[in-house]
JSON list of C-alpha atoms in Angstrom, two decimals:
[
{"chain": "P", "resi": 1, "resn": "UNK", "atom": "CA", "xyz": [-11.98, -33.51, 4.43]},
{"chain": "P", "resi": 2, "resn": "UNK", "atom": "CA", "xyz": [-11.92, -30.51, 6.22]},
{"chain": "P", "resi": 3, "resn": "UNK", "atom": "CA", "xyz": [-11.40, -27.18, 4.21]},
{"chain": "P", "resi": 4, "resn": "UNK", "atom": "CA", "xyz": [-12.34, -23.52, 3.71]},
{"chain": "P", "resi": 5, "resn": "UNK", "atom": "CA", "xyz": [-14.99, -22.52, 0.92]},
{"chain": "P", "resi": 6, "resn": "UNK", "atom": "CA", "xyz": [-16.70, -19.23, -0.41]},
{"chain": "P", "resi": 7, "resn": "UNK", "atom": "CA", "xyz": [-20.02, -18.96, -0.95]},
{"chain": "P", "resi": 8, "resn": "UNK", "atom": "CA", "xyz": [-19.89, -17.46, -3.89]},
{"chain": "P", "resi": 9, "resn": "UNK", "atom": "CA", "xyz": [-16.90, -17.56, -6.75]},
{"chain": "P", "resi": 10, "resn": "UNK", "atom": "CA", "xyz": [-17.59, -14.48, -7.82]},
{"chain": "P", "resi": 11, "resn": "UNK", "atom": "CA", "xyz": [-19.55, -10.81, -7.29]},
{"chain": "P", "resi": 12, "resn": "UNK", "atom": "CA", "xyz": [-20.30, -7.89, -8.68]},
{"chain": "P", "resi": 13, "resn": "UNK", "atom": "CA", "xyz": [-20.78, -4.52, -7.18]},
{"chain": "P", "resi": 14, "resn": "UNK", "atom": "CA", "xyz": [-21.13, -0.79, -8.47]},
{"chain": "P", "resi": 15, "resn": "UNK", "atom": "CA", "xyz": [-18.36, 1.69, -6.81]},
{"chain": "P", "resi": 16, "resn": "UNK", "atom": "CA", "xyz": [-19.46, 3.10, -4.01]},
{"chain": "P", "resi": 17, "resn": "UNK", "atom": "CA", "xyz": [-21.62, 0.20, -3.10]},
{"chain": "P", "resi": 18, "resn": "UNK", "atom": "CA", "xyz": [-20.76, -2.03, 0.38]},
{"chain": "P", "resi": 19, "resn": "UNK", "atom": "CA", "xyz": [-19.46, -5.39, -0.27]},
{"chain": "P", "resi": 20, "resn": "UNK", "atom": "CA", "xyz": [-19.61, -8.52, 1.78]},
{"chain": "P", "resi": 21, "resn": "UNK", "atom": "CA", "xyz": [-18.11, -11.26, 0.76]},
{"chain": "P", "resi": 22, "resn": "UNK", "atom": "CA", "xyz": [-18.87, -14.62, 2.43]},
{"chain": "P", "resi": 23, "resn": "UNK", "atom": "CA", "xyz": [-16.43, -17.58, 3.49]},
{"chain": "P", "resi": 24, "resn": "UNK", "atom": "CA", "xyz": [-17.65, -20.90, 5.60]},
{"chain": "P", "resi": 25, "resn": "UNK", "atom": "CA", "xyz": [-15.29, -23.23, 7.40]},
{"chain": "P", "resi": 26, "resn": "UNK", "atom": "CA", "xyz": [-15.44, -26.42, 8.62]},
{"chain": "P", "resi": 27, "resn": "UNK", "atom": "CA", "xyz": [-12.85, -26.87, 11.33]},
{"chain": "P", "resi": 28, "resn": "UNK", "atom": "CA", "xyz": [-14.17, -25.44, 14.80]},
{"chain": "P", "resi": 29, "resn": "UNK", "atom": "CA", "xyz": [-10.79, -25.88, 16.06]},
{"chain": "P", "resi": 30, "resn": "UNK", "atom": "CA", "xyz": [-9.33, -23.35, 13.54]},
{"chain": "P", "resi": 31, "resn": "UNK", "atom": "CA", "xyz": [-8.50, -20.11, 16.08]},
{"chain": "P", "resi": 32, "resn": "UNK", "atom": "CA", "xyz": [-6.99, -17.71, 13.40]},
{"chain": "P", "resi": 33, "resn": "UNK", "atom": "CA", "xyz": [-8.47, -16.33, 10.12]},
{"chain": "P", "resi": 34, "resn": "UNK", "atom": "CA", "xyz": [-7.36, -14.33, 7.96]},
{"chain": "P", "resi": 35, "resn": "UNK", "atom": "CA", "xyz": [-8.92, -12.13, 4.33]},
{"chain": "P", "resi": 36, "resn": "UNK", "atom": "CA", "xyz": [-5.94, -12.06, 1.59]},
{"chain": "P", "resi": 37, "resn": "UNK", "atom": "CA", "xyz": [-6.41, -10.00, -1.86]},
{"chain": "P", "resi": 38, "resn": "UNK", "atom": "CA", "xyz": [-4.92, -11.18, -4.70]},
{"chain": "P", "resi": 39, "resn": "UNK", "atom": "CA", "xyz": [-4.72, -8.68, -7.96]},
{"chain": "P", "resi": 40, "resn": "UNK", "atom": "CA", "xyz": [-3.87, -9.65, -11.20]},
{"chain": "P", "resi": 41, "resn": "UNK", "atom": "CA", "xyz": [-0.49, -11.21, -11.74]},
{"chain": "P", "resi": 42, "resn": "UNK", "atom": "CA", "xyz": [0.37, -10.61, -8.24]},
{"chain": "P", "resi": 43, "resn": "UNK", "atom": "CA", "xyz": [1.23, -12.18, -4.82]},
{"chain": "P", "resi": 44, "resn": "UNK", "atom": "CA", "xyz": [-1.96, -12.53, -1.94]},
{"chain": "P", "resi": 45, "resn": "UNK", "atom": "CA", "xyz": [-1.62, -9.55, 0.17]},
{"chain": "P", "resi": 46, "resn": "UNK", "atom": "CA", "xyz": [-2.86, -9.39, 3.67]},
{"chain": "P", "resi": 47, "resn": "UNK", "atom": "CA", "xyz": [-6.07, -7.28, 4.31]},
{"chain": "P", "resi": 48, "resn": "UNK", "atom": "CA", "xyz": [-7.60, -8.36, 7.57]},
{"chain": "P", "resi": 49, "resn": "UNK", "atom": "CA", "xyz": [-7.21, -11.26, 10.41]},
{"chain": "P", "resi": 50, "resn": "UNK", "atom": "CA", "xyz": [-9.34, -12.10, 13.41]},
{"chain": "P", "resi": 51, "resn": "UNK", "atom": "CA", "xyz": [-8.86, -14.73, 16.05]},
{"chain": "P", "resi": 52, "resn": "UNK", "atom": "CA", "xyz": [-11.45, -17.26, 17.01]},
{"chain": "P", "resi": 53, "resn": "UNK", "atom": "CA", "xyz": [-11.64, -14.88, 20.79]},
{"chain": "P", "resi": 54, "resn": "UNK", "atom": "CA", "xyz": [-13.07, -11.63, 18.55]},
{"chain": "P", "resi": 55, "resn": "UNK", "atom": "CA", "xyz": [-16.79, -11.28, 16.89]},
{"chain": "P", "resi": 56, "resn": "UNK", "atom": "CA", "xyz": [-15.35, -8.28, 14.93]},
{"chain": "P", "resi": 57, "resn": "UNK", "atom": "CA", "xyz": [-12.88, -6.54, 13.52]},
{"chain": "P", "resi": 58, "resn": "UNK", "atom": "CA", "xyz": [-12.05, -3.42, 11.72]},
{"chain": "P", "resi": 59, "resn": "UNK", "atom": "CA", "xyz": [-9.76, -1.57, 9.64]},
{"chain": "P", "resi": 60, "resn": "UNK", "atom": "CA", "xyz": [-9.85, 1.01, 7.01]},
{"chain": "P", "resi": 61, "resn": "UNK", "atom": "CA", "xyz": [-12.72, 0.70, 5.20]},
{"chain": "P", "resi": 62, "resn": "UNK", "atom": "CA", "xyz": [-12.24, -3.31, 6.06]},
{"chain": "P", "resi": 63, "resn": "UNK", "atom": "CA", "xyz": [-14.68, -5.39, 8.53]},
{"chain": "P", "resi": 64, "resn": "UNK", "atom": "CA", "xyz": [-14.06, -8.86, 9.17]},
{"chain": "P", "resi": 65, "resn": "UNK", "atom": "CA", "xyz": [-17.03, -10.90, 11.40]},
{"chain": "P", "resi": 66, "resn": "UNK", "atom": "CA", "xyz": [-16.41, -14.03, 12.58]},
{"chain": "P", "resi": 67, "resn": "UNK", "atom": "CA", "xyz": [-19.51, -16.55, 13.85]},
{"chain": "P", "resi": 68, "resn": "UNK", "atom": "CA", "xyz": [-18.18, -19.30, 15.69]},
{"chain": "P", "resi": 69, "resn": "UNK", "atom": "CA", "xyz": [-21.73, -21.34, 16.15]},
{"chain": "P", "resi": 70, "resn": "UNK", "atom": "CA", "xyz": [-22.12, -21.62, 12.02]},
{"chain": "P", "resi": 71, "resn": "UNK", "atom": "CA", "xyz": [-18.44, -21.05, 11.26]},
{"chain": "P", "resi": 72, "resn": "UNK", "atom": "CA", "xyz": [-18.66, -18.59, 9.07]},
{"chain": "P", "resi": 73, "resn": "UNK", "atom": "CA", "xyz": [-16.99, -15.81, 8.19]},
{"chain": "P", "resi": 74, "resn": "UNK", "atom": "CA", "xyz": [-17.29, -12.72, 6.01]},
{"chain": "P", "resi": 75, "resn": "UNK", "atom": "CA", "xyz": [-15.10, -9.55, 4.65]},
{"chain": "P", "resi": 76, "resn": "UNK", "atom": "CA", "xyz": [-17.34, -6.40, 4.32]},
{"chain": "P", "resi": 77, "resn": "UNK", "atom": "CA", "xyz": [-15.72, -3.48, 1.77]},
{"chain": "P", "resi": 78, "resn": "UNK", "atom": "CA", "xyz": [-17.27, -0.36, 2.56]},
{"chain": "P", "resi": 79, "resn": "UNK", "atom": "CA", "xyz": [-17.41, 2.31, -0.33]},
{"chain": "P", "resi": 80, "resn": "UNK", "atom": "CA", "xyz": [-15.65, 0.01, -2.21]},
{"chain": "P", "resi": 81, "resn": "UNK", "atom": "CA", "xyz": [-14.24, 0.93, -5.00]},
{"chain": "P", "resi": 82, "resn": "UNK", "atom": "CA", "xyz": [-12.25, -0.09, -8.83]},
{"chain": "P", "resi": 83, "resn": "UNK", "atom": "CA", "xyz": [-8.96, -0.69, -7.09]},
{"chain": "P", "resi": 84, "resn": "UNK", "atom": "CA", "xyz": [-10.78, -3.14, -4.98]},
{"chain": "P", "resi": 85, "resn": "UNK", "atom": "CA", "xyz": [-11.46, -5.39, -8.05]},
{"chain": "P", "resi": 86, "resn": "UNK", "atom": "CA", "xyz": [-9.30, -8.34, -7.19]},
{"chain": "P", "resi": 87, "resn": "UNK", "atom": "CA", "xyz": [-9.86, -12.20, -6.17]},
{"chain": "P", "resi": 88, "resn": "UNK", "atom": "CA", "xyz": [-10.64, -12.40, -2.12]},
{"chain": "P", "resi": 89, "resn": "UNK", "atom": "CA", "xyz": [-9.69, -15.43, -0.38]},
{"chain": "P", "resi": 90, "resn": "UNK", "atom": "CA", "xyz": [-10.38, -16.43, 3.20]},
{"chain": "P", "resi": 91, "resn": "UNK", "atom": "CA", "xyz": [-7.91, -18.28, 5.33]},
{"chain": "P", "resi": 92, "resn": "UNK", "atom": "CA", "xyz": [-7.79, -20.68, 8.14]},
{"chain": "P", "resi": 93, "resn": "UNK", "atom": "CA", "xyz": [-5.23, -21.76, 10.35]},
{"chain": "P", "resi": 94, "resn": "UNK", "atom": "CA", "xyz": [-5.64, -25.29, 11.92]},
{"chain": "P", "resi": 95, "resn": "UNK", "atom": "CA", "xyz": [-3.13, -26.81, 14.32]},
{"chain": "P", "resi": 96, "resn": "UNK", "atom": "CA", "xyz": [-0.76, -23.93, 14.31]},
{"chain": "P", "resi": 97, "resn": "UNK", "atom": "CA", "xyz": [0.91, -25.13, 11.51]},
{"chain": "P", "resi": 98, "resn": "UNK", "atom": "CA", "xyz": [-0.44, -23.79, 8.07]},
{"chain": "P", "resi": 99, "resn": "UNK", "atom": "CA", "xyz": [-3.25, -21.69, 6.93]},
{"chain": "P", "resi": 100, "resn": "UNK", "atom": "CA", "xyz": [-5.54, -23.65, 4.67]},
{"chain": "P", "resi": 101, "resn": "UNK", "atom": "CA", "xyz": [-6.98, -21.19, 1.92]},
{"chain": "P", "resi": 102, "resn": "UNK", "atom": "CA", "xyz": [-10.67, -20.93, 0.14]},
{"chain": "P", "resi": 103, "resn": "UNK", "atom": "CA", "xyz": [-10.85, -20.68, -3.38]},
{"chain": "P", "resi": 104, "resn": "UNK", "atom": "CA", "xyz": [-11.46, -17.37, -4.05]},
{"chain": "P", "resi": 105, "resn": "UNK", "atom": "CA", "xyz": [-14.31, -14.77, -4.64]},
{"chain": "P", "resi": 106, "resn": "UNK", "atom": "CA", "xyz": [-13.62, -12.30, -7.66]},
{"chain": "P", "resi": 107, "resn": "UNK", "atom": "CA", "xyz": [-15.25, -8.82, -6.75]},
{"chain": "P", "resi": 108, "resn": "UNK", "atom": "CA", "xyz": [-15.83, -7.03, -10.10]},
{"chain": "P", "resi": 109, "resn": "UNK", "atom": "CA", "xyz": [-16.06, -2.96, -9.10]},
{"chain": "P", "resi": 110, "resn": "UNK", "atom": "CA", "xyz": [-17.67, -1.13, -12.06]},
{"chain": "P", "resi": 111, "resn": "UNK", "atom": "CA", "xyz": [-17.79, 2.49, -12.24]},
{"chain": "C", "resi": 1, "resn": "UNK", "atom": "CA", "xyz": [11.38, -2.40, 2.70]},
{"chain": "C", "resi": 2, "resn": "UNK", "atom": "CA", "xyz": [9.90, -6.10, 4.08]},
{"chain": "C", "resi": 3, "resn": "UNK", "atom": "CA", "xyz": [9.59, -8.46, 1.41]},
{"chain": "C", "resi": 4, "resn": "UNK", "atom": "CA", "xyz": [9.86, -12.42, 0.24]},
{"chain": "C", "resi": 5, "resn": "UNK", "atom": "CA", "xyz": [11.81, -12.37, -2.86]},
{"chain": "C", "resi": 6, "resn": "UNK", "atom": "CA", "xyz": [11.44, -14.86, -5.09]},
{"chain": "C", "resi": 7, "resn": "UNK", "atom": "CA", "xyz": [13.27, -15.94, -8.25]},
{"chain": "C", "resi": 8, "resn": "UNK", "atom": "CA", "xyz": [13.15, -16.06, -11.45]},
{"chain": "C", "resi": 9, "resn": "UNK", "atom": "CA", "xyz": [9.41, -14.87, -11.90]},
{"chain": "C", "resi": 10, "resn": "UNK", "atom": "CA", "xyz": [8.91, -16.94, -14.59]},
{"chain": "C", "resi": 11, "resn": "UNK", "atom": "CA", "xyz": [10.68, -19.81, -15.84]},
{"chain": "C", "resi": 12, "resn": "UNK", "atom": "CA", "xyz": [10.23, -22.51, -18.60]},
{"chain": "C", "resi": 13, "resn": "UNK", "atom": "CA", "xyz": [11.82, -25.48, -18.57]},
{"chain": "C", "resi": 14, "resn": "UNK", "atom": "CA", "xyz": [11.96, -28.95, -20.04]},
{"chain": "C", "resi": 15, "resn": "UNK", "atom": "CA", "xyz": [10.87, -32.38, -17.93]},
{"chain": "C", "resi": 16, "resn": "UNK", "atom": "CA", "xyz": [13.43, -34.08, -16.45]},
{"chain": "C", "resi": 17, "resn": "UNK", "atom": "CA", "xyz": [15.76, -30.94, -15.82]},
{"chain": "C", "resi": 18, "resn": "UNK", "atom": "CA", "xyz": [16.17, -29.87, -12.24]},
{"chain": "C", "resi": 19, "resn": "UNK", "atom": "CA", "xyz": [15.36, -26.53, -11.38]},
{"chain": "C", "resi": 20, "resn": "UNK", "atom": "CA", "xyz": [15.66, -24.47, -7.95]},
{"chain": "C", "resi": 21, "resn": "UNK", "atom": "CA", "xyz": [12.88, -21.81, -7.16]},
{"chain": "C", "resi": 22, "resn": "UNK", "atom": "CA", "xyz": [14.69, -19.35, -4.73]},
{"chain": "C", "resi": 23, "resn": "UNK", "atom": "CA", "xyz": [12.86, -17.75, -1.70]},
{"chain": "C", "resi": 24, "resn": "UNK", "atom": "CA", "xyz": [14.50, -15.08, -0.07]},
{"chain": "C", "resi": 25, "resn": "UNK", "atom": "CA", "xyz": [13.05, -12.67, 3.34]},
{"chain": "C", "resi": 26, "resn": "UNK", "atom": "CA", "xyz": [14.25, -9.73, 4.80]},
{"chain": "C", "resi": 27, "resn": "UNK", "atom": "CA", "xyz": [11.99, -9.54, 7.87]},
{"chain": "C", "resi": 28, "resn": "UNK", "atom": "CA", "xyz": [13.56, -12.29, 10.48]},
{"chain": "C", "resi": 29, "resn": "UNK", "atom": "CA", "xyz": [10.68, -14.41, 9.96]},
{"chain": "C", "resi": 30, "resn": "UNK", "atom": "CA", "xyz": [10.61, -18.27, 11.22]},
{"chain": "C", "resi": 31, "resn": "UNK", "atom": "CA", "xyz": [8.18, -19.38, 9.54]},
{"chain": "C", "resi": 32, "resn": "UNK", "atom": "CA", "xyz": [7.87, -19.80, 5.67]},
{"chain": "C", "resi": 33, "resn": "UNK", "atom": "CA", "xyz": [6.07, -21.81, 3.36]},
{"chain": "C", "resi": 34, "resn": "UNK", "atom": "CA", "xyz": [5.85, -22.88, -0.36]},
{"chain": "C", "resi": 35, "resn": "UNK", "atom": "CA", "xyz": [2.82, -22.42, -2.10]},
{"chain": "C", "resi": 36, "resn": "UNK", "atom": "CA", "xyz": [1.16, -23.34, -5.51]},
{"chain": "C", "resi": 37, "resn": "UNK", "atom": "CA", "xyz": [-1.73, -21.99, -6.90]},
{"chain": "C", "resi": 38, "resn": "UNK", "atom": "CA", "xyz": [-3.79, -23.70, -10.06]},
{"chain": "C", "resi": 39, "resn": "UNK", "atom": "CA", "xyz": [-6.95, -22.89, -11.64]},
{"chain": "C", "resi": 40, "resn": "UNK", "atom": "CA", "xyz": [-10.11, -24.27, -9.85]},
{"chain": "C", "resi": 41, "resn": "UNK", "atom": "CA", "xyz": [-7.83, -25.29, -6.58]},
{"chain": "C", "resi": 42, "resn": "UNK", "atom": "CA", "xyz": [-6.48, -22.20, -5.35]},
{"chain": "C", "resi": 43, "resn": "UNK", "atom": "CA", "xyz": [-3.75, -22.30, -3.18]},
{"chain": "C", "resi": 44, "resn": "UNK", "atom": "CA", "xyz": [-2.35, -25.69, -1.71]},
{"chain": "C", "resi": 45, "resn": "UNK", "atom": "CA", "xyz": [0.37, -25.77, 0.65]},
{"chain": "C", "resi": 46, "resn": "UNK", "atom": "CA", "xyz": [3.56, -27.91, -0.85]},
{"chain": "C", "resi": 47, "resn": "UNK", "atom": "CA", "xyz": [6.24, -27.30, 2.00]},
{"chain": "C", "resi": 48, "resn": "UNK", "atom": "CA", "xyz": [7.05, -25.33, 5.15]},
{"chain": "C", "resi": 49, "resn": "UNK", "atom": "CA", "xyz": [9.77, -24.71, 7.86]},
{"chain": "C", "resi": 50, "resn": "UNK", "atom": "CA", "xyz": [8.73, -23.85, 11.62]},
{"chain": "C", "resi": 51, "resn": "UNK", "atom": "CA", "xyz": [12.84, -22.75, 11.73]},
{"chain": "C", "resi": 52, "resn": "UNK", "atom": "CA", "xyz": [16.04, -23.20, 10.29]},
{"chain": "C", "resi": 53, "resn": "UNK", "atom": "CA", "xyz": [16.89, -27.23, 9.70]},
{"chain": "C", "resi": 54, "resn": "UNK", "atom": "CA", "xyz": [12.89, -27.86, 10.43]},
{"chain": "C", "resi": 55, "resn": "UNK", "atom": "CA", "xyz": [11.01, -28.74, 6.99]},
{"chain": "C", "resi": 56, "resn": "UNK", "atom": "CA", "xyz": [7.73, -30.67, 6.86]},
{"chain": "C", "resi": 57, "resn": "UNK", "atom": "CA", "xyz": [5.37, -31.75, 4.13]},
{"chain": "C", "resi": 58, "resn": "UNK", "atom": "CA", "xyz": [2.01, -29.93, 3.04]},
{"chain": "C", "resi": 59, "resn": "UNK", "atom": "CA", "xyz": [-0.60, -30.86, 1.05]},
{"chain": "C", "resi": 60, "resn": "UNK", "atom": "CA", "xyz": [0.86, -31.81, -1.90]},
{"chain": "C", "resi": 61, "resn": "UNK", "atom": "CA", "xyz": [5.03, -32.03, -1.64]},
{"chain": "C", "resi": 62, "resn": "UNK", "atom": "CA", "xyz": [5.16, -34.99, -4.12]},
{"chain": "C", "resi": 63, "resn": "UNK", "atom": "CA", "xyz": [8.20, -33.95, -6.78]},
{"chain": "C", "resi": 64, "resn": "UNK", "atom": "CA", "xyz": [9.52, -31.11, -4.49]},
{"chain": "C", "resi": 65, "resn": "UNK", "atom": "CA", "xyz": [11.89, -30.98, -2.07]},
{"chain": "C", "resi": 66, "resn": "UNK", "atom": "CA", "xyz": [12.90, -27.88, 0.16]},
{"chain": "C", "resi": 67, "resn": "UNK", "atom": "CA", "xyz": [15.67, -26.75, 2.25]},
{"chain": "C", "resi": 68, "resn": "UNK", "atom": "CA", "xyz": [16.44, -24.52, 5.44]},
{"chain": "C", "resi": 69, "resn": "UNK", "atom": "CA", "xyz": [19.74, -23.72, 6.28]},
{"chain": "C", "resi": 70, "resn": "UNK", "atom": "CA", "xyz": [19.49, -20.37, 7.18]},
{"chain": "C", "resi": 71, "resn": "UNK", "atom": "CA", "xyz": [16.46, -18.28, 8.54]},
{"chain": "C", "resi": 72, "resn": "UNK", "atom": "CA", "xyz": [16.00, -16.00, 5.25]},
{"chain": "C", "resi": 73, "resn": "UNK", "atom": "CA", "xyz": [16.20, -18.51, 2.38]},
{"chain": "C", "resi": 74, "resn": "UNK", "atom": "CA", "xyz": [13.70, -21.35, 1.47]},
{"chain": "C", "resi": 75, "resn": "UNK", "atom": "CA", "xyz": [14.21, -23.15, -1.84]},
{"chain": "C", "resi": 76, "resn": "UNK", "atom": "CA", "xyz": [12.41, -24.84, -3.83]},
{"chain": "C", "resi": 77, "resn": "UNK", "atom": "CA", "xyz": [13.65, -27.79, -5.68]},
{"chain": "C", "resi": 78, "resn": "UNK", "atom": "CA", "xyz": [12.50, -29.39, -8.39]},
{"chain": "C", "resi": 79, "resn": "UNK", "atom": "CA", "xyz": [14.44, -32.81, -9.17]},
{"chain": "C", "resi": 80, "resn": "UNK", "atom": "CA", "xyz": [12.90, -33.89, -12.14]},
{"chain": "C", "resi": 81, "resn": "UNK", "atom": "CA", "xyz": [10.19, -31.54, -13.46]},
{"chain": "C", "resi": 82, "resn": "UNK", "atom": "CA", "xyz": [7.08, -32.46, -15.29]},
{"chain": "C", "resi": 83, "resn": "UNK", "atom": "CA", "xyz": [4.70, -31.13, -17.00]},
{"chain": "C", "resi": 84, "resn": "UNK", "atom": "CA", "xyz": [1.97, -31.24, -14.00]},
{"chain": "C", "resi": 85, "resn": "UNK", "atom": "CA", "xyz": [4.12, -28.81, -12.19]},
{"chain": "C", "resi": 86, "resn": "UNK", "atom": "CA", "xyz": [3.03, -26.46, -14.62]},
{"chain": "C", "resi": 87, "resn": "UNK", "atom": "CA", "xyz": [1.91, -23.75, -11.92]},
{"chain": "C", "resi": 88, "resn": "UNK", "atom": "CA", "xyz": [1.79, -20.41, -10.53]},
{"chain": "C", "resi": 89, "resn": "UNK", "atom": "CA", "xyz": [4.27, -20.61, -6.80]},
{"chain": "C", "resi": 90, "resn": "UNK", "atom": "CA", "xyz": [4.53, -18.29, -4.09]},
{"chain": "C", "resi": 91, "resn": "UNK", "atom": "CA", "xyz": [6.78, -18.37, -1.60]},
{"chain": "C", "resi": 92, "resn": "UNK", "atom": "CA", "xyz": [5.96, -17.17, 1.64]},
{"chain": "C", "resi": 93, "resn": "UNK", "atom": "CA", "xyz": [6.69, -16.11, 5.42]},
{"chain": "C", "resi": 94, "resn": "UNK", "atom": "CA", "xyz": [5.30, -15.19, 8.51]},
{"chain": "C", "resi": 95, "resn": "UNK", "atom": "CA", "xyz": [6.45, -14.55, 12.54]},
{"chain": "C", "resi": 96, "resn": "UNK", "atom": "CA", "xyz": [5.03, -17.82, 13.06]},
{"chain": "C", "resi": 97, "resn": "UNK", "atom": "CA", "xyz": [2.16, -20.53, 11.73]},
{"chain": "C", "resi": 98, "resn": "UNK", "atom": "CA", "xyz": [-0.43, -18.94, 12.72]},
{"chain": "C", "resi": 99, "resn": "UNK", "atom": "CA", "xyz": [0.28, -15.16, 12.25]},
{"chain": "C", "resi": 100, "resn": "UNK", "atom": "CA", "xyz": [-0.59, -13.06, 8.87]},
{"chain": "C", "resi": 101, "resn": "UNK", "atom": "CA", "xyz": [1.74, -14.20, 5.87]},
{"chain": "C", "resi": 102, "resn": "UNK", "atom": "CA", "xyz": [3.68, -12.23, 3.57]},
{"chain": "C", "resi": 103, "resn": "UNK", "atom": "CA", "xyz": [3.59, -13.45, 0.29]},
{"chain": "C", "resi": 104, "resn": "UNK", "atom": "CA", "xyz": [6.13, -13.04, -2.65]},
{"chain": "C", "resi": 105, "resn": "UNK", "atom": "CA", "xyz": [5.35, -11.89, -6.01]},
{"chain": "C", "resi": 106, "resn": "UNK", "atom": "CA", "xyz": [5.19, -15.97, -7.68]},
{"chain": "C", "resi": 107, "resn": "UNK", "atom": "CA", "xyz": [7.12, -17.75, -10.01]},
{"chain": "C", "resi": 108, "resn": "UNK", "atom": "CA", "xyz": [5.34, -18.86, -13.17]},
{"chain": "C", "resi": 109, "resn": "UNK", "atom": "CA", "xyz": [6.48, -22.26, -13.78]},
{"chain": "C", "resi": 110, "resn": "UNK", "atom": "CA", "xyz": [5.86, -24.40, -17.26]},
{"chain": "C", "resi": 111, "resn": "UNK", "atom": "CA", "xyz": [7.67, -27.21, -18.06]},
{"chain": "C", "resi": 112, "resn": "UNK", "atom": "CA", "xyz": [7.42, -28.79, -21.36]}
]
């Protein structure tokens, strides 16, 4: 079936360092994509979306890319640092009416 | 402060007795969803609501059942619970389907 994956369950990066982290999907009708982090005993909270009309987005210290002609899609951390240790997860949304999530990258920030 | 409440955060029960998962947001939102999250399968998608009185299925709504009377509240029910609803739930809402959600802080379910 159609889903969201990662490239990569887990990574692990030395403050300071950039990270990217790496999601393909498989739907090229999905139009709406969203980057949740998820921290230990907590809730998914939203970092980043981009719709399927935008190459590129940024925020603070945040840049989503989107490539619509090998569906991927990838969350780059600049400067990243301990407090950005957390599991990632890319989202789709398909047919307006749910966002179908990856399974998670854990990015590992040692100091 | 905007938020999806959910209660209780963790909860242990026995199979068989029903239980009701309360959702709760402050933010006028349309749109909200239930969520569970296991080890290995991330999050999968067990209910939603487009609007009040509008419920639909998700991925996996076998064993749940959900209402919407009103725009801020979205329960979960749990008729007869067994022990493969074991699981971590988050409730969630958003301005619409396909706008960024807002996610509660999750309910750690075990039944026994």
């Amino acid at each position: 079936g159609e889903s969201v994956g990662l490239h990569l369950p887990t990574l692990s990066v030395q403050e300071g360092d950039n990270s990217i982290i790496n999601c393909a999907y498989s739907n090229s009708a999905s139009d709406y994509f969203i980057w949740y982090k998820q921290e230990s005993g907590k809730g998914p909270q939203f970092i980043i979306d981009i719709r399927s009309n935008m190459d590129k987005r940024q925020g603070q210290r945040v840049t989503v890319l989107l490539n619509k002609t090998v569906k991927h899609l990838s969350l780059q951390i600049a400067a990243t640092q301990p407090g950005d240790s957390a599991v990632y997860f890319c989202a789709e949304n398909q047919a307006g009416t749910a966002l179908i999530f990856g399974k998670g990258t854990t990015l590992s920030v040692s100091s | 402060e905007a938020q999806v409440t959910q209660n209780p955060r963790y909860l242990i029960t026995v199979t068989g007795k029903k239980l009701t998962v309360t959702c709760s947001q402050n933010m006028n939102h349309e749109y909200m969803s239930w969520y569970r999250q296991d080890p290995g399968l991330g999050l999968r998608q067990i209910y939603y609501s487009m609007n009040v009185e509008v419920t639909d299925k998700g991925d996996v709504p076998e064993g749940y059942k959900v209402s919407r009377k009103e725009k801020r509240n979205f329960p979960l029910i749990l008729e007869s619970p067994s022990p493969n609803q074991t699981s971590l739930y988050f409730c969630a809402s958003s301005l619409a389907a396909n706008y960024g959600y807002t996610f509660g802080s999750g309910t750690r379910l075990t039944v026994v």
